[in-house]
């Protein structure tokens, strides 16, 4: 009986939070198909640890941590480079209205190093504090600050020509 209740809780959680997990995964990897794979791997790990996750105060935080760590572990193996023979532009985001700015930002985000991308996504999309981000990335707060700073500098540099052109035409 306890197993059935556990499965029902897990299923209800996944049904409610799946779109959010997919968006976070997409921001990390910049590919909807790969995001689905990351979410699937994270949800599998989450199910195995549901007895622990179901009892924590912030289940979303636990799930997000699992997802980010799956992403970073995959980045270290290089598996994603071998499986993706052609780099195609990402599909337009169904969540943002300004498609041109969206494409510029996603292209710039895609060029960041994986840990920089994870730090920027966690800090500014997931709205985590420096300490929370450090916990998810399993690193020091100083590392979060430097990765975020470098990531933002790279984003500014990548978007600067676009921003200057737009300002010149206004």
PDB file of C-alpha atoms in Angstrom:
ATOM      1  CA  UNK A   1       0.000   0.000   0.000  1.00  0.00           C
ATOM      2  CA  UNK A   2       2.780   2.442   0.838  1.00  0.00           C
ATOM      3  CA  UNK A   3       4.348   1.805  -2.580  1.00  0.00           C
ATOM      4  CA  UNK A   4       1.096   2.718  -4.319  1.00  0.00           C
ATOM      5  CA  UNK A   5       0.779   6.003  -2.410  1.00  0.00           C
ATOM      6  CA  UNK A   6       4.431   6.761  -3.182  1.00  0.00           C
ATOM      7  CA  UNK A   7       3.866   6.134  -6.890  1.00  0.00           C
ATOM      8  CA  UNK A   8       0.744   8.304  -6.894  1.00  0.00           C
ATOM      9  CA  UNK A   9       2.628  11.173  -5.228  1.00  0.00           C
ATOM     10  CA  UNK A  10       5.467  10.860  -7.722  1.00  0.00           C
ATOM     11  CA  UNK A  11       3.085  10.724 -10.699  1.00  0.00           C
ATOM     12  CA  UNK A  12       1.171  13.786  -9.469  1.00  0.00           C
ATOM     13  CA  UNK A  13       4.416  15.711  -8.972  1.00  0.00           C
ATOM     14  CA  UNK A  14       5.741  14.839 -12.425  1.00  0.00           C
ATOM     15  CA  UNK A  15       2.431  15.680 -14.117  1.00  0.00           C
ATOM     16  CA  UNK A  16       2.403  19.099 -12.449  1.00  0.00           C
ATOM     17  CA  UNK A  17       6.074  20.030 -12.908  1.00  0.00           C
ATOM     18  CA  UNK A  18       7.063  18.377 -16.211  1.00  0.00           C
ATOM     19  CA  UNK A  19       6.746  21.538 -18.378  1.00  0.00           C
ATOM     20  CA  UNK A  20       8.860  23.509 -15.915  1.00  0.00           C
ATOM     21  CA  UNK A  21      11.558  20.813 -15.817  1.00  0.00           C
ATOM     22  CA  UNK A  22      11.590  20.704 -19.623  1.00  0.00           C
ATOM     23  CA  UNK A  23      12.083  24.490 -19.841  1.00  0.00           C
ATOM     24  CA  UNK A  24      14.964  24.385 -17.365  1.00  0.00           C
ATOM     25  CA  UNK A  25      16.549  21.480 -19.253  1.00  0.00           C
ATOM     26  CA  UNK A  26      16.128  23.320 -22.550  1.00  0.00           C
ATOM     27  CA  UNK A  27      17.836  26.416 -21.177  1.00  0.00           C
ATOM     28  CA  UNK A  28      20.709  24.226 -20.065  1.00  0.00           C
ATOM     29  CA  UNK A  29      21.210  22.292 -23.294  1.00  0.00           C
ATOM     30  CA  UNK A  30      19.494  24.408 -26.003  1.00  0.00           C
ATOM     31  CA  UNK A  31      17.872  21.424 -27.719  1.00  0.00           C
ATOM     32  CA  UNK A  32      14.298  20.261 -27.074  1.00  0.00           C
ATOM     33  CA  UNK A  33      15.024  16.596 -27.844  1.00  0.00           C
ATOM     34  CA  UNK A  34      18.072  16.547 -25.612  1.00  0.00           C
ATOM     35  CA  UNK A  35      16.107  18.408 -22.934  1.00  0.00           C
ATOM     36  CA  UNK A  36      13.548  15.603 -23.000  1.00  0.00           C
ATOM     37  CA  UNK A  37      16.367  13.067 -22.554  1.00  0.00           C
ATOM     38  CA  UNK A  38      17.815  15.031 -19.639  1.00  0.00           C
ATOM     39  CA  UNK A  39      14.420  15.288 -17.975  1.00  0.00           C
ATOM     40  CA  UNK A  40      13.811  11.570 -18.462  1.00  0.00           C
ATOM     41  CA  UNK A  41      17.153  10.698 -16.866  1.00  0.00           C
ATOM     42  CA  UNK A  42      16.516  13.139 -14.017  1.00  0.00           C
ATOM     43  CA  UNK A  43      13.005  11.798 -13.426  1.00  0.00           C
ATOM     44  CA  UNK A  44      14.336   8.252 -13.341  1.00  0.00           C
ATOM     45  CA  UNK A  45      16.841   9.241 -10.658  1.00  0.00           C
ATOM     46  CA  UNK A  46      14.157  11.197  -8.852  1.00  0.00           C
ATOM     47  CA  UNK A  47      11.851   8.165  -8.806  1.00  0.00           C
ATOM     48  CA  UNK A  48      14.589   5.976  -7.329  1.00  0.00           C
ATOM     49  CA  UNK A  49      15.147   8.571  -4.586  1.00  0.00           C
ATOM     50  CA  UNK A  50      11.482   9.569  -4.201  1.00  0.00           C
ATOM     51  CA  UNK A  51      11.409   8.296  -0.617  1.00  0.00           C
ATOM     52  CA  UNK A  52      13.961  11.021   0.137  1.00  0.00           C
ATOM     53  CA  UNK A  53      12.676  13.660  -2.305  1.00  0.00           C
ATOM     54  CA  UNK A  54       9.074  13.309  -1.193  1.00  0.00           C
ATOM     55  CA  UNK A  55      10.026  14.170   2.355  1.00  0.00           C
ATOM     56  CA  UNK A  56      12.140  17.273   1.680  1.00  0.00           C
ATOM     57  CA  UNK A  57      10.727  20.752   2.151  1.00  0.00           C
ATOM     58  CA  UNK A  58      11.442  21.897  -1.435  1.00  0.00           C
ATOM     59  CA  UNK A  59      10.797  19.080  -3.915  1.00  0.00           C
ATOM     60  CA  UNK A  60      11.270  21.466  -6.863  1.00  0.00           C
ATOM     61  CA  UNK A  61      14.725  22.335  -5.593  1.00  0.00           C
ATOM     62  CA  UNK A  62      15.591  18.665  -5.199  1.00  0.00           C
ATOM     63  CA  UNK A  63      14.353  17.880  -8.735  1.00  0.00           C
ATOM     64  CA  UNK A  64      16.191  20.886 -10.189  1.00  0.00           C
ATOM     65  CA  UNK A  65      19.408  19.798  -8.489  1.00  0.00           C
ATOM     66  CA  UNK A  66      19.060  16.301  -9.938  1.00  0.00           C
ATOM     67  CA  UNK A  67      18.408  17.758 -13.401  1.00  0.00           C
ATOM     68  CA  UNK A  68      21.401  20.108 -13.333  1.00  0.00           C
ATOM     69  CA  UNK A  69      23.701  17.379 -12.089  1.00  0.00           C
ATOM     70  CA  UNK A  70      22.503  15.021 -14.851  1.00  0.00           C
ATOM     71  CA  UNK A  71      23.240  17.778 -17.380  1.00  0.00           C
ATOM     72  CA  UNK A  72      26.721  18.504 -16.006  1.00  0.00           C
ATOM     73  CA  UNK A  73      27.598  14.796 -15.765  1.00  0.00           C
ATOM     74  CA  UNK A  74      26.565  14.316 -19.387  1.00  0.00           C
ATOM     75  CA  UNK A  75      28.680  17.318 -20.422  1.00  0.00           C
ATOM     76  CA  UNK A  76      31.745  15.746 -18.845  1.00  0.00           C
ATOM     77  CA  UNK A  77      31.350  12.495 -20.767  1.00  0.00           C
ATOM     78  CA  UNK A  78      31.134  14.095 -24.195  1.00  0.00           C
ATOM     79  CA  UNK A  79      28.306  11.686 -25.052  1.00  0.00           C
ATOM     80  CA  UNK A  80      26.128  14.500 -26.365  1.00  0.00           C
ATOM     81  CA  UNK A  81      28.791  15.519 -28.910  1.00  0.00           C
ATOM     82  CA  UNK A  82      29.022  12.010 -30.355  1.00  0.00           C
ATOM     83  CA  UNK A  83      25.270  11.583 -30.610  1.00  0.00           C
ATOM     84  CA  UNK A  84      24.536  14.970 -32.196  1.00  0.00           C
ATOM     85  CA  UNK A  85      26.221  14.822 -35.642  1.00  0.00           C
ATOM     86  CA  UNK A  86      24.668  18.037 -37.005  1.00  0.00           C
ATOM     87  CA  UNK A  87      24.228  21.241 -35.086  1.00  0.00           C
ATOM     88  CA  UNK A  88      20.881  22.667 -36.095  1.00  0.00           C
ATOM     89  CA  UNK A  89      19.422  25.962 -34.935  1.00  0.00           C
ATOM     90  CA  UNK A  90      17.086  25.506 -31.989  1.00  0.00           C
ATOM     91  CA  UNK A  91      13.356  25.482 -32.533  1.00  0.00           C
ATOM     92  CA  UNK A  92      11.573  28.731 -31.765  1.00  0.00           C
ATOM     93  CA  UNK A  93      10.540  28.970 -28.153  1.00  0.00           C
ATOM     94  CA  UNK A  94       6.795  28.707 -27.585  1.00  0.00           C
ATOM     95  CA  UNK A  95       7.184  30.782 -24.403  1.00  0.00           C
ATOM     96  CA  UNK A  96       8.543  34.108 -25.647  1.00  0.00           C
ATOM     97  CA  UNK A  97       6.874  36.557 -28.026  1.00  0.00           C
ATOM     98  CA  UNK A  98       9.988  38.346 -29.344  1.00  0.00           C
ATOM     99  CA  UNK A  99      11.435  35.642 -31.593  1.00  0.00           C
ATOM    100  CA  UNK A 100      14.482  37.603 -32.824  1.00  0.00           C
ATOM    101  CA  UNK A 101      15.679  38.526 -29.338  1.00  0.00           C
ATOM    102  CA  UNK A 102      14.876  35.000 -28.201  1.00  0.00           C
ATOM    103  CA  UNK A 103      17.060  33.520 -30.938  1.00  0.00           C
ATOM    104  CA  UNK A 104      19.915  35.925 -30.164  1.00  0.00           C
ATOM    105  CA  UNK A 105      19.794  35.122 -26.460  1.00  0.00           C
ATOM    106  CA  UNK A 106      19.544  31.372 -27.010  1.00  0.00           C
ATOM    107  CA  UNK A 107      22.455  31.437 -29.466  1.00  0.00           C
ATOM    108  CA  UNK A 108      24.547  33.397 -26.962  1.00  0.00           C
ATOM    109  CA  UNK A 109      23.500  31.092 -24.118  1.00  0.00           C
ATOM    110  CA  UNK A 110      24.431  28.044 -26.198  1.00  0.00           C
ATOM    111  CA  UNK A 111      27.999  29.355 -26.554  1.00  0.00           C
ATOM    112  CA  UNK A 112      28.598  29.510 -22.800  1.00  0.00           C
ATOM    113  CA  UNK A 113      30.588  26.796 -21.079  1.00  0.00           C
ATOM    114  CA  UNK A 114      28.266  24.254 -19.391  1.00  0.00           C
ATOM    115  CA  UNK A 115      28.947  25.381 -15.816  1.00  0.00           C
ATOM    116  CA  UNK A 116      28.580  29.055 -16.781  1.00  0.00           C
ATOM    117  CA  UNK A 117      25.301  28.260 -18.525  1.00  0.00           C
ATOM    118  CA  UNK A 118      24.084  26.301 -15.503  1.00  0.00           C
ATOM    119  CA  UNK A 119      25.030  29.142 -13.142  1.00  0.00           C
ATOM    120  CA  UNK A 120      23.258  31.763 -15.290  1.00  0.00           C
ATOM    121  CA  UNK A 121      20.127  29.623 -15.713  1.00  0.00           C
ATOM    122  CA  UNK A 122      19.945  28.790 -12.017  1.00  0.00           C
ATOM    123  CA  UNK A 123      20.566  32.379 -10.897  1.00  0.00           C
ATOM    124  CA  UNK A 124      18.355  34.231 -13.365  1.00  0.00           C
ATOM    125  CA  UNK A 125      15.771  31.798 -14.712  1.00  0.00           C
ATOM    126  CA  UNK A 126      15.269  29.705 -11.583  1.00  0.00           C
ATOM    127  CA  UNK A 127      15.872  32.781  -9.379  1.00  0.00           C
ATOM    128  CA  UNK A 128      18.167  30.967  -6.945  1.00  0.00           C
ATOM    129  CA  UNK A 129      20.462  32.746  -4.539  1.00  0.00           C
ATOM    130  CA  UNK A 130      24.219  32.365  -4.789  1.00  0.00           C
ATOM    131  CA  UNK A 131      24.164  29.908  -1.892  1.00  0.00           C
ATOM    132  CA  UNK A 132      21.361  27.824  -3.408  1.00  0.00           C
ATOM    133  CA  UNK A 133      23.141  27.766  -6.765  1.00  0.00           C
ATOM    134  CA  UNK A 134      26.365  26.667  -5.064  1.00  0.00           C
ATOM    135  CA  UNK A 135      24.490  23.825  -3.410  1.00  0.00           C
ATOM    136  CA  UNK A 136      22.959  22.667  -6.704  1.00  0.00           C
ATOM    137  CA  UNK A 137      26.290  22.882  -8.555  1.00  0.00           C
ATOM    138  CA  UNK A 138      28.139  21.347  -5.606  1.00  0.00           C
ATOM    139  CA  UNK A 139      30.729  24.127  -5.518  1.00  0.00           C
ATOM    140  CA  UNK A 140      31.669  27.192  -3.472  1.00  0.00           C
ATOM    141  CA  UNK A 141      29.822  30.489  -3.561  1.00  0.00           C
ATOM    142  CA  UNK A 142      32.955  32.083  -5.026  1.00  0.00           C
ATOM    143  CA  UNK A 143      32.812  29.661  -7.942  1.00  0.00           C
ATOM    144  CA  UNK A 144      29.158  30.531  -8.524  1.00  0.00           C
ATOM    145  CA  UNK A 145      30.019  34.235  -8.522  1.00  0.00           C
ATOM    146  CA  UNK A 146      32.896  33.815 -10.963  1.00  0.00           C
ATOM    147  CA  UNK A 147      30.982  31.440 -13.281  1.00  0.00           C
ATOM    148  CA  UNK A 148      27.977  33.779 -13.279  1.00  0.00           C
ATOM    149  CA  UNK A 149      30.149  36.839 -13.873  1.00  0.00           C
ATOM    150  CA  UNK A 150      32.002  35.201 -16.753  1.00  0.00           C
ATOM    151  CA  UNK A 151      28.753  33.903 -18.217  1.00  0.00           C
ATOM    152  CA  UNK A 152      27.098  37.320 -18.080  1.00  0.00           C
ATOM    153  CA  UNK A 153      30.182  38.975 -19.581  1.00  0.00           C
ATOM    154  CA  UNK A 154      30.142  36.471 -22.443  1.00  0.00           C
ATOM    155  CA  UNK A 155      26.403  37.045 -22.974  1.00  0.00           C
ATOM    156  CA  UNK A 156      26.911  40.814 -23.038  1.00  0.00           C
ATOM    157  CA  UNK A 157      29.765  40.448 -25.507  1.00  0.00           C
ATOM    158  CA  UNK A 158      27.727  38.148 -27.743  1.00  0.00           C
ATOM    159  CA  UNK A 159      24.662  40.391 -27.628  1.00  0.00           C
ATOM    160  CA  UNK A 160      26.491  43.731 -27.798  1.00  0.00           C
ATOM    161  CA  UNK A 161      26.599  43.972 -31.611  1.00  0.00           C
ATOM    162  CA  UNK A 162      22.895  43.122 -31.765  1.00  0.00           C
ATOM    163  CA  UNK A 163      22.027  45.614 -29.055  1.00  0.00           C
ATOM    164  CA  UNK A 164      24.085  48.361 -30.755  1.00  0.00           C
ATOM    165  CA  UNK A 165      22.368  47.768 -34.099  1.00  0.00           C
ATOM    166  CA  UNK A 166      18.933  47.932 -32.509  1.00  0.00           C
ATOM    167  CA  UNK A 167      19.783  51.145 -30.674  1.00  0.00           C
ATOM    168  CA  UNK A 168      21.141  52.694 -33.882  1.00  0.00           C
ATOM    169  CA  UNK A 169      17.890  52.039 -35.758  1.00  0.00           C
ATOM    170  CA  UNK A 170      15.642  53.417 -33.021  1.00  0.00           C
TER     171      UNK A 170
END
